[in-house]
mmCIF file of C-alpha atoms in Angstrom:
data_model
loop_
_atom_site.group_PDB
_atom_site.id
_atom_site.type_symbol
_atom_site.label_atom_id
_atom_site.label_comp_id
_atom_site.label_asym_id
_atom_site.label_seq_id
_atom_site.Cartn_x
_atom_site.Cartn_y
_atom_site.Cartn_z
ATOM 1 C CA UNK A 1 0.000 0.000 0.000
ATOM 2 C CA UNK A 2 2.784 2.441 0.887
ATOM 3 C CA UNK A 3 4.609 1.664 -2.364
ATOM 4 C CA UNK A 4 1.413 2.166 -4.385
ATOM 5 C CA UNK A 5 0.747 5.527 -2.708
ATOM 6 C CA UNK A 6 4.362 6.624 -3.258
ATOM 7 C CA UNK A 7 4.258 5.640 -6.932
ATOM 8 C CA UNK A 8 0.929 7.419 -7.479
ATOM 9 C CA UNK A 9 2.063 10.576 -5.668
ATOM 10 C CA UNK A 10 5.439 10.913 -7.423
ATOM 11 C CA UNK A 11 3.883 10.121 -10.807
ATOM 12 C CA UNK A 12 1.248 12.833 -10.291
ATOM 13 C CA UNK A 13 3.802 15.377 -9.089
ATOM 14 C CA UNK A 14 5.984 14.706 -12.114
ATOM 15 C CA UNK A 15 2.995 15.135 -14.420
ATOM 16 C CA UNK A 16 2.087 18.416 -12.722
ATOM 17 C CA UNK A 17 5.632 19.795 -13.148
ATOM 18 C CA UNK A 18 5.598 18.660 -16.781
ATOM 19 C CA UNK A 19 2.325 20.500 -17.446
ATOM 20 C CA UNK A 20 3.728 23.637 -15.778
ATOM 21 C CA UNK A 21 6.770 23.458 -18.063
ATOM 22 C CA UNK A 22 4.558 23.104 -21.141
ATOM 23 C CA UNK A 23 2.522 26.141 -20.088
ATOM 24 C CA UNK A 24 5.703 28.197 -19.691
ATOM 25 C CA UNK A 25 7.092 26.990 -23.010
ATOM 26 C CA UNK A 26 3.848 28.040 -24.677
ATOM 27 C CA UNK A 27 4.064 31.437 -23.009
ATOM 28 C CA UNK A 28 7.679 31.835 -24.126
ATOM 29 C CA UNK A 29 6.661 31.038 -27.707
ATOM 30 C CA UNK A 30 3.859 33.626 -27.534
ATOM 31 C CA UNK A 31 6.278 36.219 -26.134
ATOM 32 C CA UNK A 32 8.801 35.569 -28.913
ATOM 33 C CA UNK A 33 6.022 35.883 -31.503
ATOM 34 C CA UNK A 34 4.933 39.251 -30.124
ATOM 35 C CA UNK A 35 8.503 40.496 -29.853
ATOM 36 C CA UNK A 36 9.042 39.675 -33.530
ATOM 37 C CA UNK A 37 6.195 41.981 -34.583
ATOM 38 C CA UNK A 38 7.007 45.533 -35.727
ATOM 39 C CA UNK A 39 7.631 48.117 -33.014
ATOM 40 C CA UNK A 40 4.742 50.373 -32.023
ATOM 41 C CA UNK A 41 5.090 54.137 -31.995
ATOM 42 C CA UNK A 42 3.368 56.563 -29.632
ATOM 43 C CA UNK A 43 0.244 56.947 -31.772
ATOM 44 C CA UNK A 44 -0.205 53.210 -32.238
ATOM 45 C CA UNK A 45 0.381 52.619 -28.548
ATOM 46 C CA UNK A 46 -2.291 55.158 -27.590
ATOM 47 C CA UNK A 47 -4.870 53.639 -29.970
ATOM 48 C CA UNK A 48 -4.232 49.944 -29.314
ATOM 49 C CA UNK A 49 -6.128 47.697 -26.916
ATOM 50 C CA UNK A 50 -3.975 47.280 -23.772
ATOM 51 C CA UNK A 51 -4.860 43.586 -23.624
ATOM 52 C CA UNK A 52 -3.133 43.007 -26.977
ATOM 53 C CA UNK A 53 0.084 44.887 -26.146
ATOM 54 C CA UNK A 54 1.928 42.817 -23.566
ATOM 55 C CA UNK A 55 5.521 42.037 -24.695
ATOM 56 C CA UNK A 56 5.196 44.071 -27.912
ATOM 57 C CA UNK A 57 8.233 46.170 -28.763
ATOM 58 C CA UNK A 58 7.880 49.962 -28.800
ATOM 59 C CA UNK A 59 9.918 52.888 -30.077
ATOM 60 C CA UNK A 60 8.623 56.028 -28.398
ATOM 61 C CA UNK A 61 9.447 59.703 -28.512
ATOM 62 C CA UNK A 62 8.503 62.038 -25.710
ATOM 63 C CA UNK A 63 9.649 64.062 -22.721
ATOM 64 C CA UNK A 64 10.421 62.742 -19.267
ATOM 65 C CA UNK A 65 8.234 64.006 -16.426
ATOM 66 C CA UNK A 66 11.276 63.956 -14.165
ATOM 67 C CA UNK A 67 9.631 65.444 -11.055
ATOM 68 C CA UNK A 68 7.544 62.281 -10.706
ATOM 69 C CA UNK A 69 10.444 59.822 -10.845
ATOM 70 C CA UNK A 70 10.048 56.995 -8.320
ATOM 71 C CA UNK A 71 12.751 54.698 -6.892
ATOM 72 C CA UNK A 72 11.271 51.292 -6.060
ATOM 73 C CA UNK A 73 13.215 49.774 -3.165
ATOM 74 C CA UNK A 74 14.382 46.191 -2.560
ATOM 75 C CA UNK A 75 14.719 45.263 -6.233
ATOM 76 C CA UNK A 76 17.530 43.057 -7.467
ATOM 77 C CA UNK A 77 19.533 42.880 -10.658
ATOM 78 C CA UNK A 78 22.526 40.609 -11.213
ATOM 79 C CA UNK A 79 22.078 39.444 -7.599
ATOM 80 C CA UNK A 80 22.550 42.929 -6.122
ATOM 81 C CA UNK A 81 19.882 44.889 -4.175
ATOM 82 C CA UNK A 82 18.927 48.378 -5.226
ATOM 83 C CA UNK A 83 16.186 50.414 -6.911
ATOM 84 C CA UNK A 84 14.080 50.131 -10.024
ATOM 85 C CA UNK A 85 13.840 53.647 -11.436
ATOM 86 C CA UNK A 86 10.414 54.512 -12.872
ATOM 87 C CA UNK A 87 9.670 57.776 -14.697
ATOM 88 C CA UNK A 88 6.552 58.867 -16.622
ATOM 89 C CA UNK A 89 7.122 59.713 -20.297
ATOM 90 C CA UNK A 90 4.832 62.272 -21.947
ATOM 91 C CA UNK A 91 4.391 60.941 -25.465
ATOM 92 C CA UNK A 92 4.942 63.089 -28.526
ATOM 93 C CA UNK A 93 2.054 62.984 -30.959
ATOM 94 C CA UNK A 94 -0.398 61.598 -28.404
ATOM 95 C CA UNK A 95 -2.256 63.081 -25.453
ATOM 96 C CA UNK A 96 -1.025 60.387 -23.098
ATOM 97 C CA UNK A 97 1.688 59.541 -20.586
ATOM 98 C CA UNK A 98 3.211 56.086 -20.149
ATOM 99 C CA UNK A 99 5.079 54.812 -17.108
ATOM 100 C CA UNK A 100 8.587 53.664 -18.061
ATOM 101 C CA UNK A 101 10.670 51.226 -16.014
ATOM 102 C CA UNK A 102 13.972 52.804 -16.995
ATOM 103 C CA UNK A 103 16.424 50.450 -15.278
ATOM 104 C CA UNK A 104 18.162 49.582 -12.020
ATOM 105 C CA UNK A 105 20.619 51.423 -9.766
ATOM 106 C CA UNK A 106 22.388 50.276 -6.562
ATOM 107 C CA UNK A 107 21.385 51.731 -3.226
ATOM 108 C CA UNK A 108 23.606 53.565 -0.763
ATOM 109 C CA UNK A 109 23.215 51.441 2.401
ATOM 110 C CA UNK A 110 25.133 53.942 4.543
ATOM 111 C CA UNK A 111 22.938 56.929 3.643
ATOM 112 C CA UNK A 112 19.703 55.085 2.975
ATOM 113 C CA UNK A 113 17.698 58.177 2.043
ATOM 114 C CA UNK A 114 20.280 59.366 -0.465
ATOM 115 C CA UNK A 115 19.100 59.021 -4.066
ATOM 116 C CA UNK A 116 21.596 57.508 -6.507
ATOM 117 C CA UNK A 117 22.738 59.638 -9.441
ATOM 118 C CA UNK A 118 20.511 59.065 -12.481
ATOM 119 C CA UNK A 119 20.642 61.240 -15.578
ATOM 120 C CA UNK A 120 17.246 62.288 -16.934
ATOM 121 C CA UNK A 121 17.802 64.162 -20.214
ATOM 122 C CA UNK A 122 15.610 67.220 -20.813
ATOM 123 C CA UNK A 123 13.763 67.776 -24.059
ATOM 124 C CA UNK A 124 12.526 65.119 -26.434
ATOM 125 C CA UNK A 125 14.060 61.664 -26.082
ATOM 126 C CA UNK A 126 13.681 58.327 -27.852
ATOM 127 C CA UNK A 127 12.946 55.282 -25.704
ATOM 128 C CA UNK A 128 13.075 51.714 -26.975
ATOM 129 C CA UNK A 129 11.615 48.889 -24.962
ATOM 130 C CA UNK A 130 8.757 46.456 -24.599
ATOM 131 C CA UNK A 131 5.320 46.562 -23.049
ATOM 132 C CA UNK A 132 5.498 44.938 -19.620
ATOM 133 C CA UNK A 133 3.289 44.570 -16.561
ATOM 134 C CA UNK A 134 3.790 47.203 -13.839
ATOM 135 C CA UNK A 135 6.572 46.348 -11.355
ATOM 136 C CA UNK A 136 5.633 43.461 -9.088
ATOM 137 C CA UNK A 137 4.387 44.459 -5.654
ATOM 138 C CA UNK A 138 6.434 43.446 -2.636
ATOM 139 C CA UNK A 139 5.161 42.941 0.890
ATOM 140 C CA UNK A 140 5.124 46.065 3.049
ATOM 141 C CA UNK A 141 4.104 46.313 6.695
ATOM 142 C CA UNK A 142 2.083 49.520 6.363
ATOM 143 C CA UNK A 143 0.977 51.927 3.701
ATOM 144 C CA UNK A 144 4.130 53.785 2.724
ATOM 145 C CA UNK A 145 4.131 57.588 2.512
ATOM 146 C CA UNK A 146 4.639 59.353 -0.784
ATOM 147 C CA UNK A 147 8.037 60.461 -1.942
ATOM 148 C CA UNK A 148 10.673 59.341 -4.420
ATOM 149 C CA UNK A 149 11.635 56.165 -2.500
ATOM 150 C CA UNK A 150 8.810 53.638 -2.284
ATOM 151 C CA UNK A 151 8.296 49.934 -1.846
ATOM 152 C CA UNK A 152 5.502 49.612 -4.392
ATOM 153 C CA UNK A 153 3.744 51.660 -7.033
ATOM 154 C CA UNK A 154 0.022 51.290 -7.665
ATOM 155 C CA UNK A 155 -0.791 52.604 -11.125
ATOM 156 C CA UNK A 156 -4.335 53.944 -10.472
ATOM 157 C CA UNK A 157 -3.225 55.561 -7.184
ATOM 158 C CA UNK A 158 -0.173 57.096 -8.874
ATOM 159 C CA UNK A 159 -2.394 58.420 -11.668
ATOM 160 C CA UNK A 160 -4.600 60.148 -9.106
ATOM 161 C CA UNK A 161 -1.607 61.415 -7.118
ATOM 162 C CA UNK A 162 0.183 62.988 -10.096
ATOM 163 C CA UNK A 163 -2.829 64.047 -12.166
ATOM 164 C CA UNK A 164 -1.115 62.591 -15.232
ATOM 165 C CA UNK A 165 -3.160 60.768 -17.924
ATOM 166 C CA UNK A 166 -1.208 57.555 -17.382
ATOM 167 C CA UNK A 167 -1.934 54.683 -19.733
ATOM 168 C CA UNK A 168 -3.008 51.314 -18.364
ATOM 169 C CA UNK A 169 0.270 49.728 -19.510
ATOM 170 C CA UNK A 170 3.914 50.317 -18.674
ATOM 171 C CA UNK A 171 7.094 50.124 -20.758
ATOM 172 C CA UNK A 172 10.271 48.343 -19.728
ATOM 173 C CA UNK A 173 13.158 50.192 -21.329
ATOM 174 C CA UNK A 174 15.717 47.913 -22.971
ATOM 175 C CA UNK A 175 19.196 48.359 -24.369
ATOM 176 C CA UNK A 176 22.674 48.879 -23.017
ATOM 177 C CA UNK A 177 23.383 50.481 -19.650
ATOM 178 C CA UNK A 178 23.138 54.266 -19.844
ATOM 179 C CA UNK A 179 22.201 57.289 -17.745
ATOM 180 C CA UNK A 180 23.539 55.435 -14.691
ATOM 181 C CA UNK A 181 21.064 52.560 -15.155
ATOM 182 C CA UNK A 182 21.428 48.830 -15.792
ATOM 183 C CA UNK A 183 18.815 47.058 -17.921
ATOM 184 C CA UNK A 184 19.558 43.371 -17.443
ATOM 185 C CA UNK A 185 15.890 42.557 -16.880
ATOM 186 C CA UNK A 186 14.818 39.029 -15.902
ATOM 187 C CA UNK A 187 13.221 37.237 -18.809
ATOM 188 C CA UNK A 188 9.526 36.411 -18.332
ATOM 189 C CA UNK A 189 8.556 32.730 -18.159
ATOM 190 C CA UNK A 190 12.175 31.652 -18.448
ATOM 191 C CA UNK A 191 12.008 28.865 -15.858
ATOM 192 C CA UNK A 192 10.511 26.022 -17.913
ATOM 193 C CA UNK A 193 13.794 24.111 -17.668
ATOM 194 C CA UNK A 194 13.525 24.090 -13.887
ATOM 195 C CA UNK A 195 10.057 22.546 -14.060
ATOM 196 C CA UNK A 196 11.270 19.907 -16.519
ATOM 197 C CA UNK A 197 14.101 19.051 -14.127
ATOM 198 C CA UNK A 198 11.646 18.687 -11.244
ATOM 199 C CA UNK A 199 9.405 16.460 -13.386
ATOM 200 C CA UNK A 200 12.233 14.060 -14.199
ATOM 201 C CA UNK A 201 13.295 14.011 -10.546
ATOM 202 C CA UNK A 202 9.792 12.979 -9.454
ATOM 203 C CA UNK A 203 9.568 10.339 -12.174
ATOM 204 C CA UNK A 204 13.004 8.986 -11.240
ATOM 205 C CA UNK A 205 11.829 8.669 -7.635
ATOM 206 C CA UNK A 206 8.675 6.947 -8.896
ATOM 207 C CA UNK A 207 10.799 4.459 -10.858
ATOM 208 C CA UNK A 208 13.047 3.893 -7.827
ATOM 209 C CA UNK A 209 10.065 3.079 -5.581
ATOM 210 C CA UNK A 210 8.741 0.635 -8.183
ATOM 211 C CA UNK A 211 12.139 -1.068 -8.615
ATOM 212 C CA UNK A 212 12.669 -1.383 -4.860
ATOM 213 C CA UNK A 213 9.173 -2.821 -4.419
ATOM 214 C CA UNK A 214 9.753 -5.427 -7.112
ATOM 215 C CA UNK A 215 13.165 -6.273 -5.675
ATOM 216 C CA UNK A 216 12.145 -6.710 -2.042
ATOM 217 C CA UNK A 217 8.749 -8.308 -2.720
ATOM 218 C CA UNK A 218 9.621 -10.724 -5.524
ATOM 219 C CA UNK A 219 13.284 -11.033 -6.449
ATOM 220 C CA UNK A 220 14.998 -10.958 -3.031
ATOM 221 C CA UNK A 221 12.709 -13.606 -1.431
ATOM 222 C CA UNK A 222 13.362 -16.000 -4.309
ATOM 223 C CA UNK A 223 17.126 -15.456 -4.032
ATOM 224 C CA UNK A 224 17.007 -16.238 -0.286
ATOM 225 C CA UNK A 225 14.769 -19.339 -0.717
ATOM 226 C CA UNK A 226 16.854 -22.507 -0.045
ATOM 227 C CA UNK A 227 17.201 -24.810 -2.977
ATOM 228 C CA UNK A 228 15.577 -28.222 -2.567
ATOM 229 C CA UNK A 229 17.984 -31.183 -2.330
#
């Protein structure tokens, strides 16, 4: 009974990890397909349905609304803690503002309230990137006060706070490090290999339980049985 339960459980767990891997592989394929489509400009971005934009590439022109730059705390890049820097971009050729995740900077852990140096060019700029979900929310003990350093950023609340006509999507700026910012963003849905590894581990354990059961219940007793004279 114990062997049967162990075999059933490990077989099911392996199947579950396998299905998770297939879901992620499908998502990765969908992301690659969207990334291969032509880049959207500001006008196309403003007119498109937000539900159809995720992971699409964009090439935008506009002006930074630098006074509303936010530094999101406790974010990591290349294994180092620091800030994600988020700045609204007022789009040229469209009556809209989009929130741009510009990159990552390290934090000064001696002077914790000191903002790291980030260059925000004045005038019209060109920003290349991809449509991405807003930055993930981290746990915080209480509602944080406003200010440049924050734990999380809620898009509707930030829209009301700033009075800016923020779009319902955000842009993750891509490209080489510049303006004091790194842009080595984690790739979405890039962990299918881990799920495949877990699946094979569960199935190997399932096979081991089956082999041990057969050995101790059938083969070993016959090997120990004394031969008749």
